[in-house]
PDB file of C-alpha atoms in Angstrom:
ATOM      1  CA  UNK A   1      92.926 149.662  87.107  1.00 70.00           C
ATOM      2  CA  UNK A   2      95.927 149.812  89.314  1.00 68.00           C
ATOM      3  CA  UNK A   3      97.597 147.624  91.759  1.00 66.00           C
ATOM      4  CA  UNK A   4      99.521 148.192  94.544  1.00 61.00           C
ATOM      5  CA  UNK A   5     102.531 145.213  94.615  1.00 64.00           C
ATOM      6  CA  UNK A   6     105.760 145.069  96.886  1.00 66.00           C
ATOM      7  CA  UNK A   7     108.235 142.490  97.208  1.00 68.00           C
ATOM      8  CA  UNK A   8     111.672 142.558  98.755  1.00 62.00           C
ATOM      9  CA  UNK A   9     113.138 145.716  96.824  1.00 61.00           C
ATOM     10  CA  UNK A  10     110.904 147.763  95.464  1.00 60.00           C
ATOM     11  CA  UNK A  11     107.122 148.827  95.966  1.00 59.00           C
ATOM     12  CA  UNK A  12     104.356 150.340  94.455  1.00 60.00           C
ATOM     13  CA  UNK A  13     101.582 150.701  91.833  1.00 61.00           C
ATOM     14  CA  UNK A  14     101.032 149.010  88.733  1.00 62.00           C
ATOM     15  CA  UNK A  15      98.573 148.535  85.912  1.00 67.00           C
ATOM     16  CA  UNK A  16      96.512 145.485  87.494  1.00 68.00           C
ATOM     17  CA  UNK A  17      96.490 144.212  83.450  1.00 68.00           C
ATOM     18  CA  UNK A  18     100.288 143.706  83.568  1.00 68.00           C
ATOM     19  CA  UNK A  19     100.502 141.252  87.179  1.00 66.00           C
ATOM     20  CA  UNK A  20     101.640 137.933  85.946  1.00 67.00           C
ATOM     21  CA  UNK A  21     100.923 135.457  88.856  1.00 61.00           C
ATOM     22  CA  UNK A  22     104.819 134.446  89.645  1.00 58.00           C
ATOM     23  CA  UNK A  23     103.958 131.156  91.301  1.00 59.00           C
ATOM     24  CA  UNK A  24     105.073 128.042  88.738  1.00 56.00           C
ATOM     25  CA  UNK A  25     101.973 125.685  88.349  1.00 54.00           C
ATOM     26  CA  UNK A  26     101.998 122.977  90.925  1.00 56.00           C
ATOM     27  CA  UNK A  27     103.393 119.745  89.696  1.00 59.00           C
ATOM     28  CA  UNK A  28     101.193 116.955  89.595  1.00 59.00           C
ATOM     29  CA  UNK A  29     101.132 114.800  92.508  1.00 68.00           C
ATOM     30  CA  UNK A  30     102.235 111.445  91.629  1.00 79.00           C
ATOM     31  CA  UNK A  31     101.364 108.349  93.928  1.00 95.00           C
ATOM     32  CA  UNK A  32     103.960 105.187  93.175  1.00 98.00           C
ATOM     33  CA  UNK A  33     103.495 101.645  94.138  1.00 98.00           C
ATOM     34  CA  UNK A  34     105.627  98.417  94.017  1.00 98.00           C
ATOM     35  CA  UNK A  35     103.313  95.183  93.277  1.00 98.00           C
ATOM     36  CA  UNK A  36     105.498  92.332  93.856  1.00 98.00           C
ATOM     37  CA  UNK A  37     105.369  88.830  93.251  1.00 98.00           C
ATOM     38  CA  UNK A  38     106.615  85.814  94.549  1.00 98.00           C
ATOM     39  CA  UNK A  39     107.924  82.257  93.859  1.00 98.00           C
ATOM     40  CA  UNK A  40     107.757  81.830  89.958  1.00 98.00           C
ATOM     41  CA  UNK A  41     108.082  81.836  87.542  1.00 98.00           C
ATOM     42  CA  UNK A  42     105.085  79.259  86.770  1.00 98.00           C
ATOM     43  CA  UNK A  43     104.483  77.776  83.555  1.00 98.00           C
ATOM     44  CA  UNK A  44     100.955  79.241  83.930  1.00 98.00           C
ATOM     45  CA  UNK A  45     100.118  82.176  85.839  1.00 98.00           C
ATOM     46  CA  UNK A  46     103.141  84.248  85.708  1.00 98.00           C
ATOM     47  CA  UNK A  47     102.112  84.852  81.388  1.00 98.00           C
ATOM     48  CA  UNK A  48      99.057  85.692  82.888  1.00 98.00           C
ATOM     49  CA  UNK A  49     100.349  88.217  85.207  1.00 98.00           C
ATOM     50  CA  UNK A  50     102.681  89.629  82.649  1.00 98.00           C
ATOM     51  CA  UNK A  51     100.489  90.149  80.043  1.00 98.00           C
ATOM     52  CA  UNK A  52      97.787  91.795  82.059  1.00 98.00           C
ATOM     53  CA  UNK A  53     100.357  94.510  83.356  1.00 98.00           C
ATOM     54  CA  UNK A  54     101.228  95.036  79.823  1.00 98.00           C
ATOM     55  CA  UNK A  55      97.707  95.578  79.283  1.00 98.00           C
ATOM     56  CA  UNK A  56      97.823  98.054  81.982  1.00 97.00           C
ATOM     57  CA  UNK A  57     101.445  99.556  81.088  1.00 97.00           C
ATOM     58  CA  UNK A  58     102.389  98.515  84.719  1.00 98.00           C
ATOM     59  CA  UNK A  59     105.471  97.590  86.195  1.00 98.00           C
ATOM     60  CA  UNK A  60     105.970  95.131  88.830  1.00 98.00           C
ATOM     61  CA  UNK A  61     108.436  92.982  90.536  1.00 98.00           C
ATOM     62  CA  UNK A  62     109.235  89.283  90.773  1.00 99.00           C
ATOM     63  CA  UNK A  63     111.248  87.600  93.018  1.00 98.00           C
ATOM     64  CA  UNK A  64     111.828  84.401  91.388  1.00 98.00           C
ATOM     65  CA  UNK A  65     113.167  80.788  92.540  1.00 98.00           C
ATOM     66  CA  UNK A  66     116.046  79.702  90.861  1.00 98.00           C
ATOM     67  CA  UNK A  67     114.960  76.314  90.360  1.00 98.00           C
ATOM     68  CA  UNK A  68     111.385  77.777  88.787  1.00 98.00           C
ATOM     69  CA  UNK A  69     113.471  80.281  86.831  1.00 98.00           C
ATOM     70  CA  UNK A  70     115.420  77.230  84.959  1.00 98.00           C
ATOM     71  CA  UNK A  71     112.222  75.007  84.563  1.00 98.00           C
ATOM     72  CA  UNK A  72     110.120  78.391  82.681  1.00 98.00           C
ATOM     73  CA  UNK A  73     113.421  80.308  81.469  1.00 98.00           C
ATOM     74  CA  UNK A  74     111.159  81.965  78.261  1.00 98.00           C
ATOM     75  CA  UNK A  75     108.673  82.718  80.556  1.00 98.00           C
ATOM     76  CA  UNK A  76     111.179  84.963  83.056  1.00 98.00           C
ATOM     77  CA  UNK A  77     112.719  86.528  79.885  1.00 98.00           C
ATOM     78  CA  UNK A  78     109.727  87.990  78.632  1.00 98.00           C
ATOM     79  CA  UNK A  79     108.893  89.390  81.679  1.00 98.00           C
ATOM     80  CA  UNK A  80     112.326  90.994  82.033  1.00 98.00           C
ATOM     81  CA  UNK A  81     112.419  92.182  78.426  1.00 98.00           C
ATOM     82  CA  UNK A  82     109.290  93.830  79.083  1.00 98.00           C
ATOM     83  CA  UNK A  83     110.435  96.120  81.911  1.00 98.00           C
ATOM     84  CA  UNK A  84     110.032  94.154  85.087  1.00 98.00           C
ATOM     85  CA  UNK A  85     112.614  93.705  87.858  1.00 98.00           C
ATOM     86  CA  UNK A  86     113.810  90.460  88.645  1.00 98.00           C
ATOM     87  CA  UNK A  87     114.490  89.403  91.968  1.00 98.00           C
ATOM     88  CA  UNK A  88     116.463  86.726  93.889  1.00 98.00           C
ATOM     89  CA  UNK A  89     114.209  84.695  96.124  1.00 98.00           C
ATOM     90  CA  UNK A  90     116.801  82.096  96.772  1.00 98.00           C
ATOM     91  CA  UNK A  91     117.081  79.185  94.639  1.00 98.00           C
ATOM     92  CA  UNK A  92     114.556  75.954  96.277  1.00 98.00           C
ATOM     93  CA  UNK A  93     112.914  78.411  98.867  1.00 98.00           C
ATOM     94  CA  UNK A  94     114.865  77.094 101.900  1.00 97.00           C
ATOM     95  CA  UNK A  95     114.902  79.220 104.733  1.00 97.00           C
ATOM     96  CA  UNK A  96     118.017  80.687 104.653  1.00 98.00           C
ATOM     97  CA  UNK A  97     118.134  82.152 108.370  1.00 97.00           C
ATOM     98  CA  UNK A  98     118.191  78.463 109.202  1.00 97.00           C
ATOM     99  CA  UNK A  99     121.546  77.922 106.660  1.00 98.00           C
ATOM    100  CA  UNK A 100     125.213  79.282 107.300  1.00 98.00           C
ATOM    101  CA  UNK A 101     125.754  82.151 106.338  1.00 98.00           C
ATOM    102  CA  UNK A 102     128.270  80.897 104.182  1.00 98.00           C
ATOM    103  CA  UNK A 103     125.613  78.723 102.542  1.00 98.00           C
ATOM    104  CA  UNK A 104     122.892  81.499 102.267  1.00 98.00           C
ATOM    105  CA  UNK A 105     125.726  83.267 100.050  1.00 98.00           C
ATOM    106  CA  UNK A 106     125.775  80.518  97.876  1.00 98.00           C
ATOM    107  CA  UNK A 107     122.423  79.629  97.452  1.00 98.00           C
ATOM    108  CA  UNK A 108     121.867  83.378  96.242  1.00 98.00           C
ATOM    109  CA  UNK A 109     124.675  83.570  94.164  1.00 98.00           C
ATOM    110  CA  UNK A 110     123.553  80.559  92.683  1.00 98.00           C
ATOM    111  CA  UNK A 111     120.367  82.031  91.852  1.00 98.00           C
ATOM    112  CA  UNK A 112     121.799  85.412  90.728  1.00 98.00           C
ATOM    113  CA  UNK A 113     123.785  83.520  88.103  1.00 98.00           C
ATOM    114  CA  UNK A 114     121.123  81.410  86.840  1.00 98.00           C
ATOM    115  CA  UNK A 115     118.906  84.406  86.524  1.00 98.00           C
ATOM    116  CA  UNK A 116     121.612  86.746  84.657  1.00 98.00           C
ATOM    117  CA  UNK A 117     122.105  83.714  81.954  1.00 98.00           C
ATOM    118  CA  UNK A 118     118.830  84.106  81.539  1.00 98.00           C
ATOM    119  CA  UNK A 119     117.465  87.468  81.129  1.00 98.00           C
ATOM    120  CA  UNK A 120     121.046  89.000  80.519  1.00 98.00           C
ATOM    121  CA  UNK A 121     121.041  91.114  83.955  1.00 98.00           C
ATOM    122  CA  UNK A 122     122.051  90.159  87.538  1.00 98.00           C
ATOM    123  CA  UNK A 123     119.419  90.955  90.131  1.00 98.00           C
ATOM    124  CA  UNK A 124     119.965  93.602  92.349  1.00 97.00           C
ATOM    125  CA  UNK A 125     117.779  92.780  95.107  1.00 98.00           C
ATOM    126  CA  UNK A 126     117.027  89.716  97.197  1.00 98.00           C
ATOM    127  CA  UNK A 127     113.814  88.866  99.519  1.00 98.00           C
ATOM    128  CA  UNK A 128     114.410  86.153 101.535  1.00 98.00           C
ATOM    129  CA  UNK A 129     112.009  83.119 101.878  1.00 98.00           C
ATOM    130  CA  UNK A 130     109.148  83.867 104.493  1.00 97.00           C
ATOM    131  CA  UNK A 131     110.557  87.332 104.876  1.00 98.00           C
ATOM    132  CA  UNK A 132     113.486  85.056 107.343  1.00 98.00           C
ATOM    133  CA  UNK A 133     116.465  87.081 107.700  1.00 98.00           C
ATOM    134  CA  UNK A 134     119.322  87.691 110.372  1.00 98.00           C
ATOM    135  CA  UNK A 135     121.548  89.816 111.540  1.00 97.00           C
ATOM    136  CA  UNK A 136     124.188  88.570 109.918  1.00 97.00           C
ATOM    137  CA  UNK A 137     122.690  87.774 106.699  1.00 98.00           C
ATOM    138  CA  UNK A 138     122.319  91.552 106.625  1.00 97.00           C
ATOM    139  CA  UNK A 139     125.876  92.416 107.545  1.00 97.00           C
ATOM    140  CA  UNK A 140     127.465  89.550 104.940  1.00 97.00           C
ATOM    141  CA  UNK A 141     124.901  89.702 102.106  1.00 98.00           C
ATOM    142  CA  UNK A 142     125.547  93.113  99.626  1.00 95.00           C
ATOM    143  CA  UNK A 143     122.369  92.848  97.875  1.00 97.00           C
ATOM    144  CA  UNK A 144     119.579  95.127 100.363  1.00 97.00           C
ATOM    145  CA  UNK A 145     116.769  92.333 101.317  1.00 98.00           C
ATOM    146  CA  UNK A 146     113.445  93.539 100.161  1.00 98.00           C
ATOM    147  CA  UNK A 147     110.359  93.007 102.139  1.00 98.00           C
ATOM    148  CA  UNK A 148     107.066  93.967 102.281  1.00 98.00           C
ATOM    149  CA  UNK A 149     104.567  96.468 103.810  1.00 98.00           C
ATOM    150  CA  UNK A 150     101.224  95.130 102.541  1.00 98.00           C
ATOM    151  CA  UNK A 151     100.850  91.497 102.550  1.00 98.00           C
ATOM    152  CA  UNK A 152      97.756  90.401 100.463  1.00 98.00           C
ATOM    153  CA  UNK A 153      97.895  86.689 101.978  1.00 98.00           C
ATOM    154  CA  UNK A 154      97.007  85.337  98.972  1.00 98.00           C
ATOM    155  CA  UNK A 155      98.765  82.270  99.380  1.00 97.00           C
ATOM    156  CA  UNK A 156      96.341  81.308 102.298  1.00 97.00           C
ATOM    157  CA  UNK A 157      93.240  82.629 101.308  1.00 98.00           C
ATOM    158  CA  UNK A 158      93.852  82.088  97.651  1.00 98.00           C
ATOM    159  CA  UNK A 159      90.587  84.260  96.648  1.00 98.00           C
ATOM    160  CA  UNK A 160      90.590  86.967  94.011  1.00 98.00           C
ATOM    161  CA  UNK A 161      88.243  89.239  96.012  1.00 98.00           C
ATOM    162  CA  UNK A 162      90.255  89.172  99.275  1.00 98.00           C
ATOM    163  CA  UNK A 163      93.207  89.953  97.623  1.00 98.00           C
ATOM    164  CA  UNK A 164      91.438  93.016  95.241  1.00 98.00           C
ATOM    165  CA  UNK A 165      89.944  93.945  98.639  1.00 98.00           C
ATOM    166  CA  UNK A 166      93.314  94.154 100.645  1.00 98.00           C
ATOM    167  CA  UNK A 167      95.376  96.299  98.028  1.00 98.00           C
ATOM    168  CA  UNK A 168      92.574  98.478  97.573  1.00 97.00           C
ATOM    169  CA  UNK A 169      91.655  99.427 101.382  1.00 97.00           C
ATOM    170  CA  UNK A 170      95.669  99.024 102.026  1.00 97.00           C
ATOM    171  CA  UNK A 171      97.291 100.808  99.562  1.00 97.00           C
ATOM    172  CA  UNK A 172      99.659 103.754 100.198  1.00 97.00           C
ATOM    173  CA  UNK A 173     102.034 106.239  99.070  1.00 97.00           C
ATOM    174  CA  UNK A 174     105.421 103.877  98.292  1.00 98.00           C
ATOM    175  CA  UNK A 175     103.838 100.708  99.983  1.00 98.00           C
ATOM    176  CA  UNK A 176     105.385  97.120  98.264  1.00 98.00           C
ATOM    177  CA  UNK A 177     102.696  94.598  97.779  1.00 98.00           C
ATOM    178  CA  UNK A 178     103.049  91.363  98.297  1.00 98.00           C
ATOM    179  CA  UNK A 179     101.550  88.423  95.943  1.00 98.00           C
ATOM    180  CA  UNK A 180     102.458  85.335  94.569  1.00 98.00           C
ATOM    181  CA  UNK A 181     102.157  84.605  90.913  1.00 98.00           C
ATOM    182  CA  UNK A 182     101.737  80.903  90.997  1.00 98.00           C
ATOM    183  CA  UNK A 183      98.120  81.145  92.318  1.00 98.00           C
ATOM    184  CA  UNK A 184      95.404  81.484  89.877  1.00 98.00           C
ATOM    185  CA  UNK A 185      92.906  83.825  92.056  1.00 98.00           C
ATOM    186  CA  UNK A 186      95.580  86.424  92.429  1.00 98.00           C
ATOM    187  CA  UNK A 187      96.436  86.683  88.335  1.00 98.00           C
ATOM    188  CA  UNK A 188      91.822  86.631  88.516  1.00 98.00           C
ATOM    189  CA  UNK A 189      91.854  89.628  91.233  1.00 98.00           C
ATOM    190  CA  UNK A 190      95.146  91.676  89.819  1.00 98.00           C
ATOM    191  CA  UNK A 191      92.796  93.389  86.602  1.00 98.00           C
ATOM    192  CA  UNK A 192      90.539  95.065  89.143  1.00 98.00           C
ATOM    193  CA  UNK A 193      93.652  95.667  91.227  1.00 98.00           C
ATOM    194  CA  UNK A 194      95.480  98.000  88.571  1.00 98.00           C
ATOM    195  CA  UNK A 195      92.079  99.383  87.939  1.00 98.00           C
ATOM    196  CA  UNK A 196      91.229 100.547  91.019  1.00 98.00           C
ATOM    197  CA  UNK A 197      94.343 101.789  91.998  1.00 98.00           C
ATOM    198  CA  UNK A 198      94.801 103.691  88.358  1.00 97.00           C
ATOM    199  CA  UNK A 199      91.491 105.347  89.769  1.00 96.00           C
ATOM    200  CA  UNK A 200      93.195 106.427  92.710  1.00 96.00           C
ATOM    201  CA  UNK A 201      96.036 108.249  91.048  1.00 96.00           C
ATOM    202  CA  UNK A 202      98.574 105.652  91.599  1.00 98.00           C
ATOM    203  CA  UNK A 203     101.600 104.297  89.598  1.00 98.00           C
ATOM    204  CA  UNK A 204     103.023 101.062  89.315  1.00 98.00           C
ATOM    205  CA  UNK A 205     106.857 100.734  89.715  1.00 98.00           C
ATOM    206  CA  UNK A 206     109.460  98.261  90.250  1.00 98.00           C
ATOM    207  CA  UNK A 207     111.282  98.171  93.912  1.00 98.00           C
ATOM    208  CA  UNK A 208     114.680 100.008  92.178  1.00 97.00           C
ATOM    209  CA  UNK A 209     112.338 103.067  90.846  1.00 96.00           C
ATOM    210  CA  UNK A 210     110.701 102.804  94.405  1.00 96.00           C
TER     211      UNK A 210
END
């Protein structure tokens, strides 16, 4: 009934009924994920997209055109008020490492503004169109540019499966996913995309909790 315990003072026996184990529980390990999307807000996909992440309680992502932002302004405020990040993704989707840098600055400033008018909060980061970026735009531009680490190609293949199949075998600790909400077979595939990642212990966050 007795126990012989030491640490780095003092030594000796004890009743075995009075050892406490003095290790804290292990905290649970928790597995987060940035879905992204780009080039909406569209009229008809991105309520899709929003309301299945609700469903979900999931957090994404969207890196919206400025122009597409103006045309479906409801549409980008409901999926700000429900706890997404909105991006910049320039205003037309010009490639901006093709522009001044002068003019890249106004194009996203542009979009910033039109974006805080609407959902009430500037954007903090910026992915530039076709992931396109230069030196200098990274010296001269204070917003960080967001890219990507998994790209889903969903704007080529535009098939739900691929795209469920992609995120699933390509997932990883803190990987950003990339997807465009304006295609109907990725809003189709992103359902068994939450699910299956859910099953694998992951949790959805938005590229600032990242």
């Amino acid at each position: 009934g007795w126990s012989f315990v030491a640490n780095d003072t003092y030594s000796g026996y004890v009743k075995t009924a009075d050892i406490t184990d003095p290790t804290p529980p292990a905290k649970p390990i928790v597995k987060k994920i940035a879905l992204t999307f780009d080039d909406g807000p569209h009229k008809k996909v991105t309520p899709q997209v929003v309301a299945t992440l609700k469903q979900y309680d999931a957090k994404a992502t969207f890196f919206v055109i400025g122009e597409e932002a103006e045309r479906n302004a409801a549409i980008l405020k409901q999926a700000a008020s429900e706890g997404h990040q909105i991006g910049n993704h320039s205003f037309s989707h010009d490639r901006l490492s093709t522009l001044s840098i002068r003019a890249v600055i106004a194009d996203l400033e542009k979009t910033n503004a039109v974006i805080q008018r609407i959902t009430g909060t500037k954007p903090t980061v910026y992915r530039p169109p076709f992931g396109a970026i230069t030196q200098q735009m990274r010296k001269s531009i204070s917003m960080p540019p967001i890219l990507w680490s998994l790209d889903t190609l969903d704007w080529k293949h535009r098939n739900a499966d691929k795209t469920v199949d992609v995120i699933t075998k390509g997932a990883k600790e803190g990987a950003i996913v990339l997807m465009h909400d304006i295609h109907q077979p990725t809003a189709d595939a992103l359902p068994r995309v939450l699910e299956a990642l859910q099953a694998q212990g992951y949790t959805f966050v938005t590229i600032d909790e990242l």
